[in-house]
């Protein structure tokens, strides 16, 4: 059964991308609903490290539930050649995703968005001027524009025809640690560059627990599992209890992959938007969600104006929706291309990458990216950096 009056914007998924979209659309005056299959707060496999770009994208009016602030980083190469660097101020904030997402939910609701939980989406269909969201219970939700933010394996990505150029397997443990261990990791992360090209492991401190994980190219599941076991054992963390033991696939879009079909936009993981080298996706989710929400609200406004036979402040609906890819091309896609260049260099020569972080220039670049003072695109756009990355990536 479909509701009689369509929503201006319907958002599928209540993660960072979906909630950022809902908040932006509602703030722009759109009548907005969010459809979430679970209920907040809910666990999500994620490193939970917020870089400066994520903190900036959150915006005002949201209390970020920070578990730790990081100013020190230890780097190792396959467990060896350890180096620790310290910055004078924090450069990363650590959060648990259930707590962080719940605050984003509060902000979206505060802006006027309606959240419907336990809504499992089975499919999408479209007709002129409307999109229909088909729920498992048999209900249909209609909207002038739909923003799909239900992950890379969700209904929205399939409906939009998103294609992926890179798929990786991430495994993660939430390890509960006693006060002495907690104190030894406070304010410090560890990054280890793995043996498989492009793989790495991490330890992120979050007060009473450590988020410990590894990521590697899909198709090497046995290696990835063994890497995690060895990594945990090497750090003497194997004897502690775990609050979570999970895994997930991260998928990075192909350069020509669509981000829109008709009245459906995709954002965040559903669009394959993440940084290819680090696989950082929270900042991409927040930023692409915000852009999708703003574009959707303007398109819905234009649609209502056109149907009422009057000129609105926005252009024609399809013209407004077309702006989404252009905005991504200005703000996010250049960062992904630079990250791909960095990944090729890192995959071929992790030892050079590790050695580079020991130099003042390499450490400064790492801090700038973490703190949000620079992006990979800005760094790679510097002529010496681009030449070096291109050369190393080809050797």
mmCIF file of C-alpha atoms in Angstrom:
data_model
loop_
_atom_site.group_PDB
_atom_site.id
_atom_site.type_symbol
_atom_site.label_atom_id
_atom_site.label_comp_id
_atom_site.label_asym_id
_atom_site.label_seq_id
_atom_site.Cartn_x
_atom_site.Cartn_y
_atom_site.Cartn_z
ATOM 1 C CA UNK A 1 0.000 0.000 0.000
ATOM 2 C CA UNK A 2 1.460 3.381 -0.981
ATOM 3 C CA UNK A 3 0.950 6.595 0.940
ATOM 4 C CA UNK A 4 -1.129 9.197 -0.906
ATOM 5 C CA UNK A 5 1.226 12.167 -0.624
ATOM 6 C CA UNK A 6 4.781 11.506 -1.804
ATOM 7 C CA UNK A 7 7.690 12.552 0.347
ATOM 8 C CA UNK A 8 9.980 15.152 -1.143
ATOM 9 C CA UNK A 9 13.026 13.008 -0.289
ATOM 10 C CA UNK A 10 13.220 9.399 0.903
ATOM 11 C CA UNK A 11 16.596 8.191 2.182
ATOM 12 C CA UNK A 12 17.423 4.479 2.330
ATOM 13 C CA UNK A 13 19.887 3.707 5.118
ATOM 14 C CA UNK A 14 20.652 5.549 8.353
ATOM 15 C CA UNK A 15 24.435 5.508 8.386
ATOM 16 C CA UNK A 16 26.623 8.614 7.985
ATOM 17 C CA UNK A 17 25.746 9.096 4.292
ATOM 18 C CA UNK A 18 22.012 8.629 4.749
ATOM 19 C CA UNK A 19 21.748 10.757 7.874
ATOM 20 C CA UNK A 20 23.885 13.523 6.356
ATOM 21 C CA UNK A 21 21.582 13.469 3.319
ATOM 22 C CA UNK A 22 18.446 13.532 5.465
ATOM 23 C CA UNK A 23 19.720 16.385 7.612
ATOM 24 C CA UNK A 24 20.735 18.462 4.581
ATOM 25 C CA UNK A 25 17.453 17.851 2.754
ATOM 26 C CA UNK A 26 15.352 18.656 5.816
ATOM 27 C CA UNK A 27 17.366 21.787 6.525
ATOM 28 C CA UNK A 28 16.614 22.912 2.970
ATOM 29 C CA UNK A 29 12.893 22.531 3.598
ATOM 30 C CA UNK A 30 12.281 19.104 2.057
ATOM 31 C CA UNK A 31 9.769 16.762 3.639
ATOM 32 C CA UNK A 32 12.155 13.899 4.349
ATOM 33 C CA UNK A 33 11.880 10.293 5.556
ATOM 34 C CA UNK A 34 14.715 7.863 6.387
ATOM 35 C CA UNK A 35 14.157 4.114 6.030
ATOM 36 C CA UNK A 36 16.505 2.003 8.157
ATOM 37 C CA UNK A 37 16.452 -1.788 8.376
ATOM 38 C CA UNK A 38 17.874 -1.911 11.945
ATOM 39 C CA UNK A 39 17.407 0.354 14.963
ATOM 40 C CA UNK A 40 19.800 2.839 16.521
ATOM 41 C CA UNK A 41 22.137 2.449 18.240
ATOM 42 C CA UNK A 42 23.493 -0.490 16.214
ATOM 43 C CA UNK A 43 26.988 -1.880 15.673
ATOM 44 C CA UNK A 44 28.780 -1.289 12.377
ATOM 45 C CA UNK A 45 32.123 -2.770 11.352
ATOM 46 C CA UNK A 46 34.337 0.292 10.953
ATOM 47 C CA UNK A 47 37.693 1.550 12.170
ATOM 48 C CA UNK A 48 35.934 4.589 13.571
ATOM 49 C CA UNK A 49 38.798 7.033 13.052
ATOM 50 C CA UNK A 50 37.555 10.519 12.170
ATOM 51 C CA UNK A 51 40.001 12.551 10.119
ATOM 52 C CA UNK A 52 39.754 16.321 9.918
ATOM 53 C CA UNK A 53 37.607 16.150 6.777
ATOM 54 C CA UNK A 54 35.043 14.067 8.679
ATOM 55 C CA UNK A 55 34.999 16.417 11.654
ATOM 56 C CA UNK A 56 34.485 19.386 9.337
ATOM 57 C CA UNK A 57 31.725 17.605 7.414
ATOM 58 C CA UNK A 58 29.770 16.832 10.586
ATOM 59 C CA UNK A 59 29.089 20.530 10.960
ATOM 60 C CA UNK A 60 27.653 22.471 13.859
ATOM 61 C CA UNK A 61 25.097 21.298 16.364
ATOM 62 C CA UNK A 62 26.324 17.709 16.727
ATOM 63 C CA UNK A 63 28.085 16.370 19.796
ATOM 64 C CA UNK A 64 30.739 13.965 18.564
ATOM 65 C CA UNK A 65 31.126 11.113 21.097
ATOM 66 C CA UNK A 66 34.928 10.989 21.047
ATOM 67 C CA UNK A 67 36.466 7.997 22.847
ATOM 68 C CA UNK A 68 40.074 9.122 22.333
ATOM 69 C CA UNK A 69 42.109 11.776 20.534
ATOM 70 C CA UNK A 70 45.251 10.691 18.723
ATOM 71 C CA UNK A 71 48.468 12.675 18.508
ATOM 72 C CA UNK A 72 50.952 9.783 18.188
ATOM 73 C CA UNK A 73 51.366 7.098 15.533
ATOM 74 C CA UNK A 74 53.526 3.978 15.445
ATOM 75 C CA UNK A 75 54.372 2.556 12.011
ATOM 76 C CA UNK A 76 55.728 -0.936 11.319
ATOM 77 C CA UNK A 77 56.563 -2.840 8.157
ATOM 78 C CA UNK A 78 55.420 -6.463 8.546
ATOM 79 C CA UNK A 79 55.923 -6.093 12.289
ATOM 80 C CA UNK A 80 59.454 -4.728 11.992
ATOM 81 C CA UNK A 81 61.291 -1.406 11.521
ATOM 82 C CA UNK A 82 59.129 0.253 14.169
ATOM 83 C CA UNK A 83 58.989 4.047 14.294
ATOM 84 C CA UNK A 84 56.799 6.283 16.424
ATOM 85 C CA UNK A 85 56.073 9.920 15.639
ATOM 86 C CA UNK A 86 54.283 12.452 17.827
ATOM 87 C CA UNK A 87 52.398 15.579 16.823
ATOM 88 C CA UNK A 88 51.915 18.505 19.170
ATOM 89 C CA UNK A 89 48.105 18.466 18.844
ATOM 90 C CA UNK A 90 45.506 15.737 18.188
ATOM 91 C CA UNK A 91 45.096 14.815 14.530
ATOM 92 C CA UNK A 92 42.447 12.062 14.742
ATOM 93 C CA UNK A 93 39.317 11.460 16.811
ATOM 94 C CA UNK A 94 38.243 7.924 17.697
ATOM 95 C CA UNK A 95 34.558 6.965 17.913
ATOM 96 C CA UNK A 96 32.400 3.882 18.139
ATOM 97 C CA UNK A 97 30.079 3.819 15.164
ATOM 98 C CA UNK A 98 26.954 2.964 17.154
ATOM 99 C CA UNK A 99 27.473 6.074 19.291
ATOM 100 C CA UNK A 100 28.528 8.299 16.396
ATOM 101 C CA UNK A 101 25.679 7.269 14.092
ATOM 102 C CA UNK A 102 23.171 7.756 16.880
ATOM 103 C CA UNK A 103 24.273 11.367 17.252
ATOM 104 C CA UNK A 104 23.886 11.856 13.513
ATOM 105 C CA UNK A 105 20.380 10.421 13.845
ATOM 106 C CA UNK A 106 19.538 12.981 16.527
ATOM 107 C CA UNK A 107 20.787 15.793 14.293
ATOM 108 C CA UNK A 108 18.749 14.610 11.295
ATOM 109 C CA UNK A 109 15.629 14.325 13.467
ATOM 110 C CA UNK A 110 16.317 17.763 14.912
ATOM 111 C CA UNK A 111 16.348 19.173 11.384
ATOM 112 C CA UNK A 112 12.901 17.689 10.761
ATOM 113 C CA UNK A 113 13.623 14.344 9.072
ATOM 114 C CA UNK A 114 11.400 11.403 10.043
ATOM 115 C CA UNK A 115 13.223 8.150 10.841
ATOM 116 C CA UNK A 116 11.442 4.829 10.301
ATOM 117 C CA UNK A 117 13.386 1.886 11.740
ATOM 118 C CA UNK A 118 12.956 -1.835 11.083
ATOM 119 C CA UNK A 119 12.109 -1.027 7.460
ATOM 120 C CA UNK A 120 13.654 -3.599 5.144
ATOM 121 C CA UNK A 121 13.776 -2.352 1.551
ATOM 122 C CA UNK A 122 13.204 -5.057 -1.061
ATOM 123 C CA UNK A 123 13.346 -3.016 -4.232
ATOM 124 C CA UNK A 124 13.017 0.253 -6.121
ATOM 125 C CA UNK A 125 10.968 1.240 -9.126
ATOM 126 C CA UNK A 126 10.369 4.496 -10.939
ATOM 127 C CA UNK A 127 7.712 6.281 -12.890
ATOM 128 C CA UNK A 128 7.662 9.804 -14.283
ATOM 129 C CA UNK A 129 8.332 12.308 -11.500
ATOM 130 C CA UNK A 130 8.338 9.682 -8.718
ATOM 131 C CA UNK A 131 10.375 6.852 -7.258
ATOM 132 C CA UNK A 132 8.841 3.981 -5.300
ATOM 133 C CA UNK A 133 10.560 2.182 -2.437
ATOM 134 C CA UNK A 134 9.157 -1.319 -1.914
ATOM 135 C CA UNK A 135 9.337 -2.553 1.683
ATOM 136 C CA UNK A 136 9.417 -6.168 2.833
ATOM 137 C CA UNK A 137 6.103 -5.751 4.647
ATOM 138 C CA UNK A 138 4.361 -4.985 1.352
ATOM 139 C CA UNK A 139 4.189 -1.229 1.830
ATOM 140 C CA UNK A 140 5.401 1.266 -0.766
ATOM 141 C CA UNK A 141 6.958 4.609 0.086
ATOM 142 C CA UNK A 142 6.860 7.158 -2.735
ATOM 143 C CA UNK A 143 9.128 10.176 -3.057
ATOM 144 C CA UNK A 144 10.043 12.783 -5.599
ATOM 145 C CA UNK A 145 13.720 11.862 -5.088
ATOM 146 C CA UNK A 146 15.333 8.879 -3.358
ATOM 147 C CA UNK A 147 18.840 8.953 -1.885
ATOM 148 C CA UNK A 148 20.266 5.440 -1.628
ATOM 149 C CA UNK A 149 22.718 5.077 1.243
ATOM 150 C CA UNK A 150 22.281 1.411 2.132
ATOM 151 C CA UNK A 151 25.820 0.235 1.409
ATOM 152 C CA UNK A 152 27.625 -1.243 -1.549
ATOM 153 C CA UNK A 153 25.646 -4.500 -1.407
ATOM 154 C CA UNK A 154 22.280 -2.810 -0.927
ATOM 155 C CA UNK A 155 19.254 -2.375 -3.153
ATOM 156 C CA UNK A 156 20.147 1.181 -4.188
ATOM 157 C CA UNK A 157 23.546 0.321 -5.651
ATOM 158 C CA UNK A 158 22.057 -2.486 -7.726
ATOM 159 C CA UNK A 159 19.222 -0.268 -8.933
ATOM 160 C CA UNK A 160 21.635 2.491 -9.964
ATOM 161 C CA UNK A 161 24.035 0.050 -11.651
ATOM 162 C CA UNK A 162 27.073 1.031 -9.588
ATOM 163 C CA UNK A 163 30.286 -0.644 -10.812
ATOM 164 C CA UNK A 164 33.362 -1.233 -8.693
ATOM 165 C CA UNK A 165 37.031 -1.148 -9.647
ATOM 166 C CA UNK A 166 38.389 -2.307 -6.287
ATOM 167 C CA UNK A 167 37.002 -4.705 -3.663
ATOM 168 C CA UNK A 168 38.769 -5.394 -0.357
ATOM 169 C CA UNK A 169 38.067 -7.589 2.648
ATOM 170 C CA UNK A 170 38.324 -6.004 6.091
ATOM 171 C CA UNK A 171 38.326 -8.013 9.345
ATOM 172 C CA UNK A 172 37.999 -6.356 12.717
ATOM 173 C CA UNK A 173 37.960 -7.097 16.447
ATOM 174 C CA UNK A 174 36.771 -4.907 19.294
ATOM 175 C CA UNK A 175 39.099 -6.100 22.069
ATOM 176 C CA UNK A 176 38.210 -5.245 25.667
ATOM 177 C CA UNK A 177 41.360 -4.319 27.595
ATOM 178 C CA UNK A 178 42.128 -3.634 31.269
ATOM 179 C CA UNK A 179 43.298 -0.191 32.489
ATOM 180 C CA UNK A 180 47.081 -0.808 32.167
ATOM 181 C CA UNK A 181 46.726 -1.847 28.519
ATOM 182 C CA UNK A 182 44.243 0.944 27.844
ATOM 183 C CA UNK A 183 46.667 3.507 29.264
ATOM 184 C CA UNK A 184 49.568 2.209 27.175
ATOM 185 C CA UNK A 185 47.578 2.853 23.975
ATOM 186 C CA UNK A 186 45.908 6.109 24.965
ATOM 187 C CA UNK A 187 46.382 8.768 22.284
ATOM 188 C CA UNK A 188 48.356 6.463 19.977
ATOM 189 C CA UNK A 189 47.484 4.379 16.922
ATOM 190 C CA UNK A 190 49.520 1.689 15.212
ATOM 191 C CA UNK A 191 49.637 1.051 11.459
ATOM 192 C CA UNK A 192 51.413 -1.999 10.046
ATOM 193 C CA UNK A 193 52.031 -2.441 6.331
ATOM 194 C CA UNK A 194 51.288 -6.064 5.369
ATOM 195 C CA UNK A 195 52.979 -8.548 3.086
ATOM 196 C CA UNK A 196 50.197 -8.629 0.492
ATOM 197 C CA UNK A 197 50.326 -5.599 -1.843
ATOM 198 C CA UNK A 198 48.112 -2.817 -0.536
ATOM 199 C CA UNK A 199 47.325 -4.554 2.759
ATOM 200 C CA UNK A 200 47.690 -3.066 6.211
ATOM 201 C CA UNK A 201 46.597 -3.485 9.823
ATOM 202 C CA UNK A 202 45.639 -1.025 12.545
ATOM 203 C CA UNK A 203 45.095 -0.535 16.251
ATOM 204 C CA UNK A 204 42.754 2.307 17.238
ATOM 205 C CA UNK A 205 42.314 3.126 20.953
ATOM 206 C CA UNK A 206 38.797 3.739 22.261
ATOM 207 C CA UNK A 207 38.989 4.001 26.045
ATOM 208 C CA UNK A 208 38.102 0.535 27.401
ATOM 209 C CA UNK A 209 38.672 -1.216 24.064
ATOM 210 C CA UNK A 210 40.988 -1.384 21.087
ATOM 211 C CA UNK A 211 39.680 -1.641 17.545
ATOM 212 C CA UNK A 212 42.112 -4.013 15.817
ATOM 213 C CA UNK A 213 41.727 -4.823 12.152
ATOM 214 C CA UNK A 214 43.314 -5.739 8.838
ATOM 215 C CA UNK A 215 42.363 -5.148 5.224
ATOM 216 C CA UNK A 216 43.539 -6.752 2.008
ATOM 217 C CA UNK A 217 42.360 -7.376 -1.525
ATOM 218 C CA UNK A 218 39.349 -9.695 -1.785
ATOM 219 C CA UNK A 219 40.322 -13.185 -2.878
ATOM 220 C CA UNK A 220 42.952 -13.575 -0.153
ATOM 221 C CA UNK A 221 40.675 -14.458 2.764
ATOM 222 C CA UNK A 222 43.050 -17.031 4.269
ATOM 223 C CA UNK A 223 45.920 -14.562 4.257
ATOM 224 C CA UNK A 224 43.728 -11.831 5.729
ATOM 225 C CA UNK A 225 42.526 -14.051 8.592
ATOM 226 C CA UNK A 226 46.063 -15.250 9.352
ATOM 227 C CA UNK A 227 47.360 -11.680 9.199
ATOM 228 C CA UNK A 228 44.852 -10.644 11.851
ATOM 229 C CA UNK A 229 45.688 -13.615 14.101
ATOM 230 C CA UNK A 230 49.413 -12.969 13.843
ATOM 231 C CA UNK A 231 48.981 -9.248 14.367
ATOM 232 C CA UNK A 232 46.917 -9.712 17.547
ATOM 233 C CA UNK A 233 49.361 -12.305 18.907
ATOM 234 C CA UNK A 234 52.389 -10.130 18.175
ATOM 235 C CA UNK A 235 50.849 -7.313 20.217
ATOM 236 C CA UNK A 236 50.039 -9.649 23.143
ATOM 237 C CA UNK A 237 46.313 -8.950 22.792
ATOM 238 C CA UNK A 238 45.127 -12.507 22.124
ATOM 239 C CA UNK A 239 44.189 -13.241 25.732
ATOM 240 C CA UNK A 240 41.557 -10.547 26.124
ATOM 241 C CA UNK A 241 37.843 -10.756 25.470
ATOM 242 C CA UNK A 242 36.200 -9.344 22.357
ATOM 243 C CA UNK A 243 33.055 -7.263 22.183
ATOM 244 C CA UNK A 244 32.786 -7.736 18.394
ATOM 245 C CA UNK A 245 34.360 -9.986 15.770
ATOM 246 C CA UNK A 246 33.243 -9.003 12.284
ATOM 247 C CA UNK A 247 34.172 -8.481 8.680
ATOM 248 C CA UNK A 248 32.951 -6.634 5.624
ATOM 249 C CA UNK A 249 33.799 -5.854 2.017
ATOM 250 C CA UNK A 250 34.718 -2.342 0.958
ATOM 251 C CA UNK A 251 34.012 -1.476 -2.650
ATOM 252 C CA UNK A 252 35.483 1.477 -4.537
ATOM 253 C CA UNK A 253 33.639 2.711 -7.633
ATOM 254 C CA UNK A 254 34.949 2.524 -11.168
ATOM 255 C CA UNK A 255 35.732 5.950 -12.551
ATOM 256 C CA UNK A 256 32.791 5.863 -14.976
ATOM 257 C CA UNK A 257 30.292 4.307 -12.563
ATOM 258 C CA UNK A 258 26.899 6.040 -12.351
ATOM 259 C CA UNK A 259 25.787 7.845 -9.203
ATOM 260 C CA UNK A 260 22.259 8.501 -10.417
ATOM 261 C CA UNK A 261 19.495 6.786 -12.325
ATOM 262 C CA UNK A 262 16.309 8.770 -12.851
ATOM 263 C CA UNK A 263 15.044 10.005 -9.499
ATOM 264 C CA UNK A 264 17.503 7.887 -7.467
ATOM 265 C CA UNK A 265 20.861 9.191 -6.274
ATOM 266 C CA UNK A 266 23.415 7.015 -4.452
ATOM 267 C CA UNK A 267 25.827 8.259 -1.790
ATOM 268 C CA UNK A 268 28.578 6.936 0.464
ATOM 269 C CA UNK A 269 29.337 3.214 0.243
ATOM 270 C CA UNK A 270 26.315 2.673 -1.998
ATOM 271 C CA UNK A 271 28.036 4.820 -4.607
ATOM 272 C CA UNK A 272 31.446 3.229 -3.981
ATOM 273 C CA UNK A 273 32.785 6.517 -2.657
ATOM 274 C CA UNK A 274 35.819 6.013 -0.460
ATOM 275 C CA UNK A 275 39.536 6.699 -0.511
ATOM 276 C CA UNK A 276 41.154 3.764 -2.354
ATOM 277 C CA UNK A 277 44.457 3.582 -0.450
ATOM 278 C CA UNK A 278 43.411 3.900 3.192
ATOM 279 C CA UNK A 279 39.823 2.760 2.445
ATOM 280 C CA UNK A 280 38.632 5.682 4.586
ATOM 281 C CA UNK A 281 34.935 6.126 3.922
ATOM 282 C CA UNK A 282 33.329 8.157 6.707
ATOM 283 C CA UNK A 283 34.362 11.547 5.334
ATOM 284 C CA UNK A 284 33.228 10.501 1.841
ATOM 285 C CA UNK A 285 29.906 9.301 3.259
ATOM 286 C CA UNK A 286 29.263 12.532 5.164
ATOM 287 C CA UNK A 287 30.247 14.788 2.280
ATOM 288 C CA UNK A 288 28.508 12.866 -0.506
ATOM 289 C CA UNK A 289 25.421 12.481 1.686
ATOM 290 C CA UNK A 290 25.271 16.210 2.297
ATOM 291 C CA UNK A 291 25.602 16.936 -1.429
ATOM 292 C CA UNK A 292 22.953 14.341 -2.331
ATOM 293 C CA UNK A 293 20.539 15.740 0.257
ATOM 294 C CA UNK A 294 20.962 19.293 -0.970
ATOM 295 C CA UNK A 295 20.550 18.288 -4.628
ATOM 296 C CA UNK A 296 17.516 16.130 -3.810
ATOM 297 C CA UNK A 297 15.831 18.944 -1.904
ATOM 298 C CA UNK A 298 16.351 21.396 -4.761
ATOM 299 C CA UNK A 299 15.092 18.873 -7.334
ATOM 300 C CA UNK A 300 11.973 18.175 -5.242
ATOM 301 C CA UNK A 301 11.371 21.902 -4.909
ATOM 302 C CA UNK A 302 11.747 22.349 -8.670
ATOM 303 C CA UNK A 303 9.403 19.433 -9.271
ATOM 304 C CA UNK A 304 6.650 20.906 -7.107
ATOM 305 C CA UNK A 305 7.079 24.315 -8.743
ATOM 306 C CA UNK A 306 6.834 22.800 -12.226
ATOM 307 C CA UNK A 307 3.716 20.817 -11.345
ATOM 308 C CA UNK A 308 2.137 23.971 -9.923
ATOM 309 C CA UNK A 309 2.856 25.783 -13.189
ATOM 310 C CA UNK A 310 5.183 28.342 -11.684
ATOM 311 C CA UNK A 311 8.870 29.062 -11.851
ATOM 312 C CA UNK A 312 10.881 28.076 -8.787
ATOM 313 C CA UNK A 313 14.297 29.234 -7.561
ATOM 314 C CA UNK A 314 15.891 26.012 -8.822
ATOM 315 C CA UNK A 315 16.254 24.779 -12.389
ATOM 316 C CA UNK A 316 14.287 21.877 -13.923
ATOM 317 C CA UNK A 317 14.342 18.731 -11.736
ATOM 318 C CA UNK A 318 16.570 16.679 -14.044
ATOM 319 C CA UNK A 319 18.985 19.570 -14.369
ATOM 320 C CA UNK A 320 19.212 19.801 -10.578
ATOM 321 C CA UNK A 321 19.791 16.046 -10.257
ATOM 322 C CA UNK A 322 22.525 16.179 -12.886
ATOM 323 C CA UNK A 323 24.406 18.600 -10.635
ATOM 324 C CA UNK A 324 25.174 15.795 -8.201
ATOM 325 C CA UNK A 325 27.853 14.150 -10.346
ATOM 326 C CA UNK A 326 29.337 17.559 -11.143
ATOM 327 C CA UNK A 327 29.588 18.375 -7.435
ATOM 328 C CA UNK A 328 31.199 15.018 -6.683
ATOM 329 C CA UNK A 329 33.634 15.727 -9.497
ATOM 330 C CA UNK A 330 34.628 18.961 -7.828
ATOM 331 C CA UNK A 331 34.829 17.760 -4.237
ATOM 332 C CA UNK A 332 35.426 13.999 -3.946
ATOM 333 C CA UNK A 333 36.397 12.264 -7.174
ATOM 334 C CA UNK A 334 39.770 14.062 -7.500
ATOM 335 C CA UNK A 335 40.650 12.784 -4.016
ATOM 336 C CA UNK A 336 39.786 9.234 -5.089
ATOM 337 C CA UNK A 337 41.968 9.464 -8.182
ATOM 338 C CA UNK A 338 44.885 10.730 -6.098
ATOM 339 C CA UNK A 339 44.283 7.914 -3.607
ATOM 340 C CA UNK A 340 44.411 5.399 -6.450
ATOM 341 C CA UNK A 341 47.771 6.795 -7.527
ATOM 342 C CA UNK A 342 49.027 6.503 -3.955
ATOM 343 C CA UNK A 343 47.717 2.926 -3.666
ATOM 344 C CA UNK A 344 49.624 1.824 -6.774
ATOM 345 C CA UNK A 345 52.840 3.269 -5.368
ATOM 346 C CA UNK A 346 52.244 1.805 -1.892
ATOM 347 C CA UNK A 347 51.348 -1.632 -3.287
ATOM 348 C CA UNK A 348 54.541 -1.853 -5.305
ATOM 349 C CA UNK A 349 56.965 -0.414 -2.756
ATOM 350 C CA UNK A 350 55.655 -0.431 0.835
ATOM 351 C CA UNK A 351 59.228 -0.187 2.127
ATOM 352 C CA UNK A 352 59.754 3.130 0.351
ATOM 353 C CA UNK A 353 56.404 4.315 1.667
ATOM 354 C CA UNK A 354 57.410 3.307 5.207
ATOM 355 C CA UNK A 355 60.784 5.020 4.885
ATOM 356 C CA UNK A 356 59.117 8.154 3.551
ATOM 357 C CA UNK A 357 57.002 8.470 6.689
ATOM 358 C CA UNK A 358 60.213 8.669 8.718
ATOM 359 C CA UNK A 359 61.199 11.879 6.940
ATOM 360 C CA UNK A 360 59.987 15.303 8.111
ATOM 361 C CA UNK A 361 58.195 15.878 4.797
ATOM 362 C CA UNK A 362 56.471 12.467 4.859
ATOM 363 C CA UNK A 363 55.322 12.845 8.460
ATOM 364 C CA UNK A 364 54.094 16.366 7.769
ATOM 365 C CA UNK A 365 52.030 15.105 4.805
ATOM 366 C CA UNK A 366 50.525 12.342 6.974
ATOM 367 C CA UNK A 367 49.566 14.850 9.669
ATOM 368 C CA UNK A 368 48.093 17.273 7.126
ATOM 369 C CA UNK A 369 45.824 14.605 5.655
ATOM 370 C CA UNK A 370 44.742 13.302 9.073
ATOM 371 C CA UNK A 371 44.018 16.749 10.480
ATOM 372 C CA UNK A 372 42.223 17.950 7.357
ATOM 373 C CA UNK A 373 44.728 20.613 6.400
ATOM 374 C CA UNK A 374 45.354 18.873 3.061
ATOM 375 C CA UNK A 375 43.895 16.081 0.939
ATOM 376 C CA UNK A 376 45.695 13.412 -1.071
ATOM 377 C CA UNK A 377 44.659 15.364 -4.152
ATOM 378 C CA UNK A 378 46.280 18.550 -2.856
ATOM 379 C CA UNK A 379 49.455 16.696 -1.927
ATOM 380 C CA UNK A 380 49.648 14.733 -5.171
ATOM 381 C CA UNK A 381 49.010 17.911 -7.160
ATOM 382 C CA UNK A 382 52.344 19.267 -6.005
ATOM 383 C CA UNK A 383 54.633 18.579 -8.961
ATOM 384 C CA UNK A 384 57.429 16.726 -7.097
ATOM 385 C CA UNK A 385 54.895 14.515 -5.315
ATOM 386 C CA UNK A 386 53.030 13.650 -8.494
ATOM 387 C CA UNK A 387 56.231 12.800 -10.354
ATOM 388 C CA UNK A 388 57.486 10.642 -7.467
ATOM 389 C CA UNK A 389 54.177 8.773 -7.070
ATOM 390 C CA UNK A 390 53.882 8.172 -10.796
ATOM 391 C CA UNK A 391 57.440 6.890 -11.042
ATOM 392 C CA UNK A 392 57.220 4.612 -7.997
ATOM 393 C CA UNK A 393 53.866 3.273 -9.148
ATOM 394 C CA UNK A 394 55.402 2.192 -12.468
ATOM 395 C CA UNK A 395 58.647 0.655 -11.215
#
